[in-house]
CSV table of C-alpha atoms in Angstrom, one decimal:
chain,number,residue,atom,x,y,z
K,470,GLN,CA,104.3,-10.7,-59.4
K,471,ALA,CA,106.5,-13.4,-58.5
K,472,GLN,CA,108.4,-12.8,-55.0
K,473,PRO,CA,112.3,-13.2,-55.1
K,474,ARG,CA,113.4,-16.4,-53.6
K,475,GLY,CA,115.3,-15.1,-50.8
K,476,ARG,CA,112.3,-13.2,-49.4
K,477,LEU,CA,110.0,-16.3,-49.4
K,478,ARG,CA,112.6,-17.7,-47.5
K,479,HIS,CA,113.1,-15.1,-45.2
K,480,MET,CA,108.9,-15.1,-44.7
K,481,SER,CA,108.9,-19.0,-44.1
K,482,PHE,CA,111.6,-18.3,-41.5
K,483,ARG,CA,109.8,-15.8,-39.6
K,484,ALA,CA,106.4,-17.9,-40.0
K,485,GLY,CA,108.2,-21.0,-38.1
K,486,GLU,CA,109.7,-18.7,-35.9
K,487,SER,CA,106.2,-17.2,-34.9
K,488,ALA,CA,104.8,-20.9,-34.7
K,489,THR,CA,107.6,-21.8,-32.3
K,490,CYS,CA,107.1,-18.7,-30.3
K,491,LEU,CA,103.4,-19.5,-29.8
K,492,VAL,CA,104.0,-23.0,-28.9
K,493,ILE,CA,106.5,-22.1,-26.2
K,494,VAL,CA,104.0,-19.8,-24.9
K,495,ALA,CA,101.1,-22.2,-24.8
K,496,LEU,CA,103.7,-25.1,-23.0
K,497,ALA,CA,104.6,-22.0,-20.2
K,498,CYS,CA,100.6,-21.3,-19.6
K,499,ILE,CA,100.6,-25.2,-18.9
K,500,ILE,CA,103.5,-25.4,-16.8
K,501,PHE,CA,102.1,-22.6,-14.9
K,502,LEU,CA,98.7,-23.7,-14.6
K,503,GLN,CA,99.7,-27.4,-13.3
K,504,ALA,CA,102.1,-25.5,-10.9
K,505,LYS,CA,99.6,-23.0,-9.5
K,506,TYR,CA,96.4,-25.6,-9.9
K,507,SER,CA,97.3,-29.0,-9.1
K,508,LEU,CA,96.9,-29.9,-5.7
K,509,GLY,CA,97.1,-33.7,-6.4
K,510,PRO,CA,94.5,-36.0,-7.9
K,511,ARG,CA,91.0,-34.7,-6.6
K,512,ASP,CA,88.7,-37.0,-8.0
K,513,ASN,CA,88.9,-40.3,-6.6
K,514,LEU,CA,86.6,-41.2,-3.9
K,515,ARG,CA,87.4,-42.0,-0.3
K,516,TYR,CA,85.5,-44.5,1.7
K,517,TRP,CA,85.4,-44.6,5.5
K,518,ALA,CA,83.0,-46.4,8.0
K,519,GLN,CA,81.0,-44.9,11.1
K,520,GLY,CA,79.4,-47.5,12.9
K,521,ALA,CA,77.0,-49.3,10.6
K,522,LEU,CA,76.9,-46.6,8.2
K,523,THR,CA,78.9,-46.2,5.3
K,524,ARG,CA,80.0,-42.7,3.7
K,525,SER,CA,81.5,-41.9,0.2
K,526,GLN,CA,83.4,-38.8,0.7
K,527,LEU,CA,84.8,-36.8,-2.8
K,528,HIS,CA,88.1,-35.1,-2.6
K,529,ILE,CA,87.4,-31.4,-3.2
K,530,PRO,CA,88.8,-29.7,-6.2
K,531,ARG,CA,89.8,-25.9,-5.0
K,532,SER,CA,90.7,-25.5,-8.7
K,533,PHE,CA,91.4,-27.4,-11.6
K,534,SER,CA,94.5,-29.0,-12.9
K,535,THR,CA,96.0,-28.8,-16.4
K,536,PRO,CA,94.9,-32.6,-17.4
K,537,HIS,CA,91.0,-31.6,-15.7
K,538,ALA,CA,90.9,-28.4,-18.0
K,539,ILE,CA,92.4,-30.0,-21.1
K,540,ARG,CA,90.0,-32.9,-20.6
K,541,GLY,CA,87.1,-29.9,-19.6
K,542,LEU,CA,88.0,-28.0,-23.2
K,543,LEU,CA,87.8,-31.2,-25.2
K,544,GLN,CA,84.4,-32.3,-24.0
K,545,GLY,CA,83.2,-28.8,-24.3
K,546,LYS,CA,82.4,-28.1,-20.7
K,547,ASN,CA,83.1,-25.5,-18.2
K,548,CYS,CA,85.8,-26.6,-16.7
K,549,ARG,CA,86.1,-24.7,-13.2
K,550,ASN,CA,82.7,-26.2,-12.7
K,551,LEU,CA,83.6,-29.5,-13.4
K,552,ALA,CA,86.6,-29.0,-10.8
K,553,VAL,CA,84.5,-27.1,-8.1
K,554,ARG,CA,81.1,-27.4,-8.8
K,555,ALA,CA,80.8,-31.0,-8.8
K,556,ALA,CA,82.4,-31.6,-5.3
K,557,ILE,CA,78.9,-30.1,-4.1
K,558,PHE,CA,76.3,-32.9,-3.9
K,559,GLY,CA,73.2,-34.2,-2.1
K,560,ASP,CA,69.8,-33.3,-2.8
K,561,GLY,CA,70.0,-31.1,-6.0
K,562,GLY,CA,71.7,-28.4,-7.8
K,563,ALA,CA,75.2,-27.8,-8.9
K,564,TRP,CA,75.9,-31.4,-9.3
K,565,GLN,CA,72.8,-32.0,-11.5
K,566,ARG,CA,73.1,-28.6,-13.2
K,567,GLN,CA,76.5,-30.0,-14.1
K,568,ASN,CA,75.6,-33.6,-14.8
K,569,PRO,CA,71.8,-33.7,-16.2
K,570,GLY,CA,70.4,-37.0,-15.6
K,571,GLU,CA,73.0,-38.1,-13.3
K,572,THR,CA,72.3,-38.9,-9.7
K,573,PRO,CA,75.1,-39.0,-6.9
K,574,GLU,CA,75.0,-40.8,-3.8
K,575,ALA,CA,73.5,-39.1,-0.8
K,576,VAL,CA,75.0,-38.6,2.2
K,577,GLN,CA,73.4,-40.1,5.1
K,578,ASN,CA,74.4,-38.3,8.5
K,579,PRO,CA,73.1,-40.0,11.7
K,580,LEU,CA,72.9,-37.4,13.4
K,581,ASP,CA,69.7,-36.3,11.8
K,582,ALA,CA,68.1,-38.8,14.1
K,583,LEU,CA,68.8,-36.5,16.9
K,584,PRO,CA,66.5,-34.0,18.0
K,585,GLU,CA,67.2,-30.3,16.8
K,586,PRO,CA,68.1,-27.6,19.0
K,587,GLU,CA,66.2,-24.8,19.8
K,588,ARG,CA,66.0,-21.6,17.6
K,589,LEU,CA,65.5,-18.4,19.6
K,590,SER,CA,66.4,-14.4,19.2
K,591,VAL,CA,66.6,-12.0,21.9
K,592,LYS,CA,67.1,-8.2,21.6
K,593,ALA,CA,70.7,-7.2,23.0
K,594,GLY,CA,72.6,-3.8,22.8
K,595,GLY,CA,69.5,-2.6,20.7
K,596,PHE,CA,69.4,-5.4,18.1
K,597,ASP,CA,68.3,-8.9,17.5
K,598,TRP,CA,70.5,-11.6,18.0
K,599,SER,CA,69.4,-15.2,16.6
K,600,TYR,CA,70.9,-18.5,18.5
K,601,LEU,CA,70.3,-22.0,18.8
K,602,GLN,CA,70.1,-23.2,22.6
K,603,THR,CA,70.2,-26.9,24.3
K,604,LYS,CA,69.2,-27.2,27.9
K,605,GLY,CA,71.2,-29.2,29.9
K,606,ASP,CA,72.7,-30.0,33.3
K,607,THR,CA,73.6,-26.9,35.7
K,608,SER,CA,76.1,-28.8,37.2
K,609,LYS,CA,77.9,-28.7,33.7
K,610,PRO,CA,79.6,-25.9,32.5
K,611,THR,CA,77.8,-23.6,29.5
K,612,ILE,CA,79.4,-23.8,26.3
K,613,VAL,CA,79.4,-20.9,23.7
K,614,LEU,CA,79.9,-21.6,20.2
K,615,SER,CA,81.2,-18.7,17.8
K,616,HIS,CA,81.4,-18.6,14.3
K,617,GLY,CA,83.5,-17.0,11.7
K,618,ILE,CA,82.7,-14.5,9.1
K,619,LEU,CA,80.7,-15.9,5.6
K,620,SER,CA,79.0,-18.3,8.1
K,621,SER,CA,76.5,-18.5,10.7
K,622,SER,CA,75.4,-20.6,13.8
K,623,TYR,CA,74.2,-23.2,11.2
K,624,VAL,CA,77.7,-25.0,10.9
K,625,PHE,CA,77.4,-25.9,14.5
K,626,ARG,CA,73.9,-27.9,14.3
K,627,ASP,CA,75.2,-31.1,14.5
K,628,VAL,CA,77.8,-30.4,17.2
K,629,MET,CA,74.8,-28.8,19.3
K,630,LYS,CA,72.8,-32.4,19.1
K,631,ILE,CA,75.4,-34.0,20.6
K,632,LEU,CA,75.9,-31.3,23.4
K,633,GLN,CA,71.9,-31.7,24.0
K,634,ARG,CA,72.1,-35.3,24.0
K,635,ASP,CA,75.4,-35.4,26.1
K,636,GLY,CA,73.4,-32.9,28.7
K,637,TYR,CA,75.0,-29.8,27.9
K,638,HIS,CA,73.7,-26.2,28.0
K,639,ALA,CA,75.0,-25.2,25.0
K,640,VAL,CA,74.3,-21.8,22.9
K,641,ALA,CA,75.5,-21.2,19.3
K,642,PHE,CA,74.7,-17.8,18.3
K,643,ASP,CA,74.8,-15.5,14.7
K,644,TRP,CA,76.9,-12.6,15.1
K,645,ILE,CA,75.3,-9.3,14.0
K,646,GLY,CA,75.4,-9.4,10.2
K,647,SER,CA,75.3,-12.7,10.1
K,648,GLY,CA,72.9,-15.8,9.7
K,649,LYS,CA,69.6,-14.5,11.3
K,650,SER,CA,70.3,-12.0,13.2
K,651,GLU,CA,69.9,-8.4,12.7
K,652,LYS,CA,71.6,-6.5,10.0
K,653,PRO,CA,72.0,-3.0,11.1
K,654,ALA,CA,73.1,-0.3,8.9
K,655,LYS,CA,76.8,1.5,9.8
K,656,GLY,CA,75.4,4.2,11.2
K,657,SER,CA,73.7,2.2,14.2
K,658,PHE,CA,76.3,-0.2,14.2
K,659,GLY,CA,80.1,0.2,14.0
K,660,TYR,CA,81.0,-3.3,12.7
K,661,SER,CA,84.5,-2.5,14.2
K,662,PRO,CA,86.1,-5.3,16.4
K,663,GLU,CA,85.4,-3.1,20.0
K,664,ASP,CA,81.5,-3.1,18.7
K,665,TYR,CA,81.5,-6.8,18.5
K,666,VAL,CA,83.3,-7.5,21.8
K,667,SER,CA,80.7,-5.3,23.7
K,668,GLY,CA,77.8,-6.7,21.8
K,669,LEU,CA,78.8,-10.0,22.4
K,670,LYS,CA,78.5,-9.4,26.3
K,671,ALA,CA,75.4,-7.7,26.0
K,672,PHE,CA,73.9,-10.9,24.1
K,673,LEU,CA,75.2,-13.1,26.5
K,674,GLU,CA,73.7,-11.0,29.5
K,675,ALA,CA,70.4,-11.0,27.7
K,676,SER,CA,70.4,-14.6,27.0
K,677,GLY,CA,70.7,-15.2,30.4
K,678,VAL,CA,74.3,-16.5,29.8
K,679,ASN,CA,76.3,-15.0,33.1
K,680,GLY,CA,79.4,-17.4,33.1
K,681,PRO,CA,81.8,-19.1,34.0
K,682,ILE,CA,81.2,-20.6,30.2
K,683,VAL,CA,84.0,-22.6,27.6
K,684,LEU,CA,83.8,-20.0,24.9
K,685,CYS,CA,84.7,-22.3,21.4
K,686,THR,CA,85.4,-19.7,18.6
K,687,GLN,CA,86.6,-20.9,14.8
K,688,GLY,CA,87.4,-19.0,11.8
K,689,TYR,CA,88.5,-15.8,10.0
K,690,ILE,CA,87.9,-12.3,11.6
K,691,LEU,CA,84.4,-12.6,13.6
K,692,GLY,CA,86.2,-16.0,15.4
K,693,GLN,CA,89.5,-13.8,16.3
K,694,TYR,CA,86.9,-11.2,17.7
K,695,GLY,CA,85.9,-14.2,20.2
K,696,ILE,CA,89.4,-14.6,21.3
K,697,LEU,CA,89.2,-10.7,21.8
K,698,PHE,CA,86.0,-11.2,23.8
K,699,ALA,CA,87.9,-14.0,25.9
K,700,THR,CA,91.1,-12.1,26.7
K,701,LYS,CA,88.8,-8.9,27.4
K,702,HIS,CA,86.3,-11.0,30.2
K,703,LYS,CA,89.0,-13.2,31.7
K,704,ASP,CA,86.4,-13.7,34.6
K,705,MET,CA,83.6,-14.7,32.1
K,706,VAL,CA,85.1,-17.4,30.2
K,707,ASP,CA,86.7,-19.8,32.4
K,708,LYS,CA,88.0,-22.1,29.3
K,709,LEU,CA,88.5,-21.3,25.6
K,710,VAL,CA,88.8,-23.5,22.5
K,711,ILE,CA,90.0,-22.2,19.5
K,712,LEU,CA,89.1,-24.5,16.3
K,713,ASN,CA,91.0,-23.5,13.1
K,714,THR,CA,91.5,-19.5,13.5
K,715,PRO,CA,94.2,-17.5,11.8
K,716,LEU,CA,96.5,-16.5,14.7
K,717,GLY,CA,100.1,-16.1,13.1
K,718,LEU,CA,101.0,-12.8,11.9
K,719,ARG,CA,101.7,-13.9,8.6
K,720,SER,CA,98.0,-15.5,8.2
K,721,LYS,CA,96.6,-14.5,4.6
K,722,LEU,CA,93.0,-14.1,3.8
K,723,PRO,CA,91.8,-16.6,1.1
K,724,GLU,CA,89.4,-15.9,-1.5
K,725,PRO,CA,86.7,-14.8,-1.6
K,726,LEU,CA,87.6,-12.5,1.4
K,727,SER,CA,90.9,-11.6,-0.3
K,728,ASN,CA,88.8,-9.8,-3.1
K,729,TYR,CA,87.7,-7.0,-0.6
K,730,LYS,CA,91.5,-5.9,-0.1
K,731,GLY,CA,94.3,-5.0,-2.8
K,732,LEU,CA,94.3,-3.2,-6.2
K,733,PHE,CA,91.1,-4.9,-7.6
K,734,LYS,CA,89.1,-4.8,-4.3
K,735,GLY,CA,86.1,-2.5,-6.7
K,736,PHE,CA,85.6,-5.9,-8.7
K,737,ALA,CA,84.0,-7.4,-4.9
K,738,PHE,CA,82.0,-4.9,-4.1
K,739,GLY,CA,78.5,-5.0,-5.0
K,740,LYS,CA,78.5,-8.9,-5.9
K,741,ASN,CA,77.0,-11.5,-3.5
K,742,PRO,CA,80.2,-13.9,-2.3
K,743,ASP,CA,79.9,-17.5,-2.7
K,744,ALA,CA,79.8,-18.4,1.0
K,745,GLY,CA,78.5,-21.9,0.4
K,746,MET,CA,81.8,-22.6,-1.6
K,747,TYR,CA,84.1,-20.9,1.1
K,748,HIS,CA,83.1,-23.2,3.2
K,749,ALA,CA,83.1,-26.4,0.9
K,750,ALA,CA,86.9,-25.6,-0.2
K,751,GLY,CA,87.9,-25.2,3.6
K,752,GLY,CA,88.4,-29.1,3.9
K,753,PRO,CA,89.3,-32.4,2.3
K,754,TYR,CA,85.6,-33.8,1.7
K,755,ALA,CA,82.8,-32.9,-0.3
K,756,PHE,CA,80.3,-30.9,0.9
K,757,ASN,CA,76.3,-31.6,1.2
K,758,TYR,CA,74.4,-29.5,-1.0
K,759,THR,CA,71.4,-28.6,1.6
K,760,ASP,CA,74.2,-27.5,3.9
K,761,TYR,CA,75.6,-25.2,1.2
K,762,GLN,CA,72.0,-23.8,0.9
K,763,ASN,CA,71.9,-22.7,4.2
K,764,LEU,CA,74.8,-21.2,4.3
K,765,GLN,CA,74.4,-19.4,1.2
K,766,SER,CA,70.8,-18.2,1.9
K,767,PRO,CA,71.6,-15.4,3.9
K,768,PHE,CA,72.9,-13.9,1.2
K,769,GLU,CA,70.1,-14.6,-1.2
K,770,GLU,CA,67.2,-13.3,0.6
K,771,GLY,CA,68.4,-9.7,0.6
K,772,GLU,CA,71.2,-7.2,0.1
K,773,ASP,CA,71.4,-6.7,4.3
K,774,THR,CA,73.9,-9.6,5.0
K,775,ARG,CA,76.1,-8.7,1.5
K,776,ILE,CA,76.3,-5.0,2.8
K,777,ALA,CA,77.3,-6.0,6.4
K,778,LEU,CA,79.8,-7.8,4.9
K,779,GLU,CA,81.3,-5.2,2.9
K,780,THR,CA,81.3,-2.8,5.8
K,781,ILE,CA,83.2,-5.4,7.9
K,782,MET,CA,86.1,-6.0,5.0
K,783,GLU,CA,86.4,-2.2,4.0
K,784,ASP,CA,87.1,-1.4,7.4
K,785,LEU,CA,89.2,-4.2,8.3
K,786,ASP,CA,93.3,-3.4,9.0
K,787,TRP,CA,94.1,-6.9,8.6
K,788,ASN,CA,97.7,-7.0,10.1
K,789,GLN,CA,96.2,-4.8,13.1
K,790,LEU,CA,93.6,-7.8,13.9
K,791,LEU,CA,96.3,-10.4,13.7
K,792,THR,CA,98.7,-8.2,16.0
K,793,LYS,CA,96.2,-7.4,18.3
K,794,VAL,CA,94.6,-11.1,19.0
K,795,ASP,CA,98.5,-11.9,19.2
K,796,ILE,CA,99.1,-9.3,21.9
K,797,ALA,CA,95.8,-10.5,23.9
K,798,ALA,CA,96.5,-13.6,24.0
K,799,GLU,CA,99.9,-13.1,25.4
K,800,ARG,CA,98.2,-11.5,29.0
K,801,PHE,CA,95.1,-14.6,28.8
K,802,LYS,CA,96.4,-17.3,31.3
K,803,ASN,CA,93.0,-19.2,31.5
K,804,PRO,CA,93.3,-22.7,30.0
K,805,THR,CA,93.1,-22.5,26.5
K,806,LEU,CA,93.2,-25.6,23.9
K,807,VAL,CA,94.0,-25.2,20.1
K,808,ALA,CA,92.3,-27.8,18.3
K,809,TRP,CA,93.5,-28.0,14.6
K,810,GLY,CA,92.2,-29.6,12.1
K,811,THR,CA,95.2,-30.3,9.8
K,812,ASN,CA,93.8,-30.9,6.4
K,813,ASP,CA,92.7,-26.7,6.2
K,814,LYS,CA,93.1,-25.7,2.9
K,815,TYR,CA,93.3,-22.0,4.4
K,816,LEU,CA,95.7,-22.2,7.4
K,817,ASP,CA,99.1,-24.2,7.9
K,818,LEU,CA,99.3,-25.9,11.5
K,819,SER,CA,102.8,-24.9,11.5
K,820,SER,CA,101.3,-21.5,12.0
K,821,ALA,CA,99.4,-22.4,14.9
K,822,VAL,CA,102.4,-23.8,16.4
K,823,ASP,CA,104.8,-20.8,15.9
K,824,TRP,CA,101.9,-18.5,17.5
K,825,LEU,CA,101.8,-20.6,20.3
K,826,GLN,CA,105.7,-20.5,21.7
K,827,THR,CA,105.3,-16.7,23.2
K,828,LYS,CA,102.1,-17.6,24.6
K,829,PRO,CA,101.4,-19.1,28.0
K,830,THR,CA,101.7,-22.4,28.9
K,831,SER,CA,98.2,-22.6,29.9
K,832,MET,CA,97.2,-23.0,26.3
K,833,LYS,CA,97.7,-26.0,24.4
K,834,LEU,CA,97.7,-27.2,20.8
K,835,PHE,CA,95.5,-30.9,20.0
K,836,ALA,CA,95.7,-31.8,16.3
K,837,PHE,CA,92.9,-33.7,15.7
K,838,PRO,CA,93.5,-37.2,14.6
K,839,ALA,CA,90.9,-37.6,12.1
K,840,THR,CA,91.1,-35.9,8.4
K,841,MET,CA,89.5,-32.5,9.5
K,842,GLY,CA,89.5,-29.1,7.7
K,843,HIS,CA,89.2,-25.7,8.3
K,844,PHE,CA,85.8,-26.5,9.6
K,845,PRO,CA,86.2,-29.7,12.5
K,846,GLN,CA,82.2,-29.1,13.2
K,847,LEU,CA,81.6,-29.7,10.2
K,848,ASP,CA,83.6,-32.5,9.0
K,849,TYR,CA,83.8,-34.3,12.4
K,850,PRO,CA,81.6,-32.7,14.7
K,851,ASP,CA,81.1,-35.9,17.3
K,852,GLN,CA,85.1,-36.1,17.5
K,853,MET,CA,85.3,-32.3,18.0
K,854,VAL,CA,82.7,-32.8,21.0
K,855,GLU,CA,84.7,-35.4,22.4
K,856,THR,CA,87.8,-33.4,22.7
K,857,ILE,CA,86.0,-30.4,24.0
K,858,GLN,CA,84.7,-32.5,27.0
K,859,ARG,CA,87.9,-34.0,27.5
K,860,PHE,CA,89.1,-30.5,27.9
K,861,ILE,CA,86.8,-29.5,29.9
K,862,THR,CA,86.9,-32.3,32.3
K,863,GLY,CA,90.6,-32.8,32.5
K,864,GLY,CA,90.4,-35.8,30.4
K,865,ASP,CA,93.7,-37.2,28.2
K,866,LEU,CA,93.3,-35.5,24.7
K,867,ASN,CA,95.8,-38.0,23.3
K,868,ALA,CA,93.7,-41.5,24.9
K,869,PRO,CA,92.0,-43.6,22.0
K,870,SER,CA,88.9,-42.1,20.5
K,871,GLU,CA,85.7,-43.5,22.0
K,872,ILE,CA,83.8,-43.0,18.8
K,873,ALA,CA,82.7,-46.2,17.2
K,874,GLY,CA,84.3,-46.7,13.8
K,875,VAL,CA,86.3,-43.9,13.7
K,876,GLY,CA,89.7,-45.7,12.3
K,877,PRO,CA,92.0,-48.1,13.7
K,878,LYS,CA,92.4,-47.8,17.6
K,879,GLY,CA,90.2,-44.8,17.7
K,880,SER,CA,92.7,-42.5,15.8
K,881,GLY,CA,90.4,-41.4,13.2
K,882,PRO,CA,89.1,-42.7,10.0
K,883,ASP,CA,91.7,-44.8,8.0
K,884,LEU,CA,91.7,-43.1,5.1
């Protein structure tokens, strides 16, 4: 039966209205994705020279921009993997799985030629602590390196090689629950800031480090516990170096740490975090797949590391920790250097600047001239060591870098 003309026109209008609404919604989604995820051109190669070695380093796409997403969909590929996983390359893994038949340029590391630091273990406070150690000149201060959560002493591997070459006794330890150290059940270890601070004291004594030391700490939560240790044991920590660590009271937890808090935190528990990607996404450079594997491996070798992480995050009061560090630092008057990688994707330099406004004048801020992210010890270990050595010896932090090939007038890579 024929429909009245008026009804046909009405139906046609409603169909056109629906199509228009769909187009508007689609455009709004595209604009939202572009605003939220587009972080500029992330797929261009950047080159810099270090001595005779040329390294090609690729911007890490923390997410995907709308053009990337559309192009990925048109090509029938997983656009998240295109944007994020393709940033990891080296001797196998993600790049090859995403791009079968293609081989990326391998990154050569001139520090690979230096001897590896010694891996040792010691029982302290009833638990096994694993650590890297170098032997050095007793006239030089001992340098102790403290990593953050989701990390391990592995991130200081190249730093330790340089310190060993330069004659320093240095110790880079794995916090309890991390790396190769023991992961005790919650009933035997509390996983609180106080437990970690007292545990570190026991470890240093058991490993023969009695101070005074130069403590260098970096990263979320465990790195902050390093600051709490220094402020409690002022007689033992002669100098403190803070690398890219949450300091400001408004500092936020990045993914995947933020997944353990909030309304949907239940979805994060019971699953291994992507610790390798956490390191890769924190800075401006591509990440070697070998490093990715080594940082992810503690979570793949068993569930103990994951359970330890979940225990820390479950009991963590983030705002309380920030406040505790802030108050403790106000009373710490030992020489302190806050050395910052200004290309940090998790923390802004301004947060460190604001934090220092209420701190003793013995605390100084230094922004690395080279392009460094959240993990300066991974991006530029040689310049990080140079800065620490100048701080220890009272040298001029703002003097041109003596590291060959890091850019014009030694000011960092010319990017």
